[in-house]
Coordinates of C-alpha atoms and ligand atoms in Angstrom, one line a residue:
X5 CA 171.4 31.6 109.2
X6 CA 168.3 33.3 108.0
X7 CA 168.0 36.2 106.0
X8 CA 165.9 39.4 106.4
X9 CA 165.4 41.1 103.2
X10 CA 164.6 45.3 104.3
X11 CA 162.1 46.3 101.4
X12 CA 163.4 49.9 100.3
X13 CA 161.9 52.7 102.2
X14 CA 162.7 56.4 101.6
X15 CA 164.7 57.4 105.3
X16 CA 165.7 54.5 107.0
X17 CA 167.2 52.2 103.9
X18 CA 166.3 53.8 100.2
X19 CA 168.0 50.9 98.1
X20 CA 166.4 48.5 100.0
X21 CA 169.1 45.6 102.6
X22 CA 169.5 42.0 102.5
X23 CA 171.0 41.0 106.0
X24 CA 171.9 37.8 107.9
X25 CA 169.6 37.1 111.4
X26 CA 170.5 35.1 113.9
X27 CA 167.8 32.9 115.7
X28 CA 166.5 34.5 118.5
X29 CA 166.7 38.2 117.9
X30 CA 164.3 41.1 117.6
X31 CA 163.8 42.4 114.0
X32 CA 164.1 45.9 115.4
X33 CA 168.0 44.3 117.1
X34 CA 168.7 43.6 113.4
X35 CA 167.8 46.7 111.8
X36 CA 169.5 48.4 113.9
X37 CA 172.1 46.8 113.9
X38 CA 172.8 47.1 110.1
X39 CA 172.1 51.0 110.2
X40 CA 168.4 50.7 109.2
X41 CA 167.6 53.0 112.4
X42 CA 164.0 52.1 112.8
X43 CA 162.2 54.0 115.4
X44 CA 162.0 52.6 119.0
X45 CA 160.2 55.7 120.8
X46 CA 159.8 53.6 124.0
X47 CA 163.2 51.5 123.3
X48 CA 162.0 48.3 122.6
X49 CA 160.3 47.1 125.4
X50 CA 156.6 47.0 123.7
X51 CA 155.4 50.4 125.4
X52 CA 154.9 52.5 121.5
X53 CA 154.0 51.5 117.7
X54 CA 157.0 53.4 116.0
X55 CA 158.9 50.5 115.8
X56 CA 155.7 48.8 113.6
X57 CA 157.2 46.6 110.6
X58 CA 155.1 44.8 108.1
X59 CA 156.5 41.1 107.7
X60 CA 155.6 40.6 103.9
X61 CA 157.3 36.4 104.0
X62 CA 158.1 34.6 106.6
X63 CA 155.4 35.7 109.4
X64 CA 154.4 32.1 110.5
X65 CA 158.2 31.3 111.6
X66 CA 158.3 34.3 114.3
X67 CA 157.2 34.2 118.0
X68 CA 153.5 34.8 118.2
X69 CA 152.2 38.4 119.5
X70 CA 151.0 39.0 122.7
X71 CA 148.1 40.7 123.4
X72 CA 149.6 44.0 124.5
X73 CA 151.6 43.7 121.2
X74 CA 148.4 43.2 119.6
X75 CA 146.9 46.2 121.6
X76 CA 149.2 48.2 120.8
X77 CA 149.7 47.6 117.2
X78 CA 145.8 48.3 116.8
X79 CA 147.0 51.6 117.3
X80 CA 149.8 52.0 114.9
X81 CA 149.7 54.0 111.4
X82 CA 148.8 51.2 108.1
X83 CA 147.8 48.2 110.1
X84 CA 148.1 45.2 108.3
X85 CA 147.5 41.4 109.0
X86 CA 150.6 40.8 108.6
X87 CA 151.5 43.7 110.8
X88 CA 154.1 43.3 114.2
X89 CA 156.2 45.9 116.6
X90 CA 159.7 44.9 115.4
X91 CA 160.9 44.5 119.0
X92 CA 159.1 42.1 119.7
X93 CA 159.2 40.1 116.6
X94 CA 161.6 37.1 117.5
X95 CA 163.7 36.0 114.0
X96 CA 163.0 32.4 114.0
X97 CA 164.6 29.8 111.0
X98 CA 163.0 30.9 108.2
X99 CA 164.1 34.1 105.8
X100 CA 161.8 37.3 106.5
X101 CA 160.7 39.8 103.9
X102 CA 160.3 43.1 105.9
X103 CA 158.4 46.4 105.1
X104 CA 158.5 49.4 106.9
X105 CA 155.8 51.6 107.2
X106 CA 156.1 54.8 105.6
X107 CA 154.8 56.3 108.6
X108 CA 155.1 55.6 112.1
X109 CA 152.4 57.0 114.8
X110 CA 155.1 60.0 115.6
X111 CA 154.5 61.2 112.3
X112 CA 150.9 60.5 111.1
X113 CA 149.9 63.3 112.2
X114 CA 152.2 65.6 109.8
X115 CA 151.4 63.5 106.4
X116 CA 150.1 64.6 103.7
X117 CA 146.5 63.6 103.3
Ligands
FES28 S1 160.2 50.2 120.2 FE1 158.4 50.7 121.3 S2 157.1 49.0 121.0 FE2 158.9 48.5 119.8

């Protein structure tokens, strides 16, 4: 089964999280279901950018985006190629290295500039 390694982030997992994925579900199903309690503002049906995740290994074995994933994540907080809404980000057979933003849209608007 592949692996998704959580890269540390502040809230949702300080020490970082190296978990087992089956085939076939979202990143954001995974996260949450180890207690890394990603935000899914509309619940996971491609409808916000909280849920925004940066796949640092591994991109090329998910599902590919669809364009109102791709709408979508044009709008969310530290865009990056590599960029995807975890919800919709299907765990295919290969490991995944996982970032999560340290913001999310919901709270760009309170950092620190
Ligand atoms: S939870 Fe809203 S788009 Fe993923």
């Amino acid at each position: 089964m592949p692996q998704i390694i959580f890269l540390p982030h502040a809230v949702f997992c300080p020490d970082g999280l190296v978990v087992e994925a089956a085939p076939g579900t979202s990143i954001l199903e995974v996260a949450h279901d180890n207690h890394i309690e990603i935000e899914s503002a509309c619940g996971g049906v491609c409808a916000c950018t909280t849920c925004h995740c940066i796949v640092r290994e591994g991109f090329d074995s998910l599902n590919e985006a669809d364009e109102l994933e791709e709408d979508l994540l044009d709008k969310a907080w530290g865009l990056e190629a590599q960029s995807r809404l975890s919800c919709q980000a299907i765990v295919g057979e290969e490991d995944l290295t996982v970032e999560i933003p340290k913001y999310s849209l919901n709270h760009a608007a309170e950092a620190p500039h």
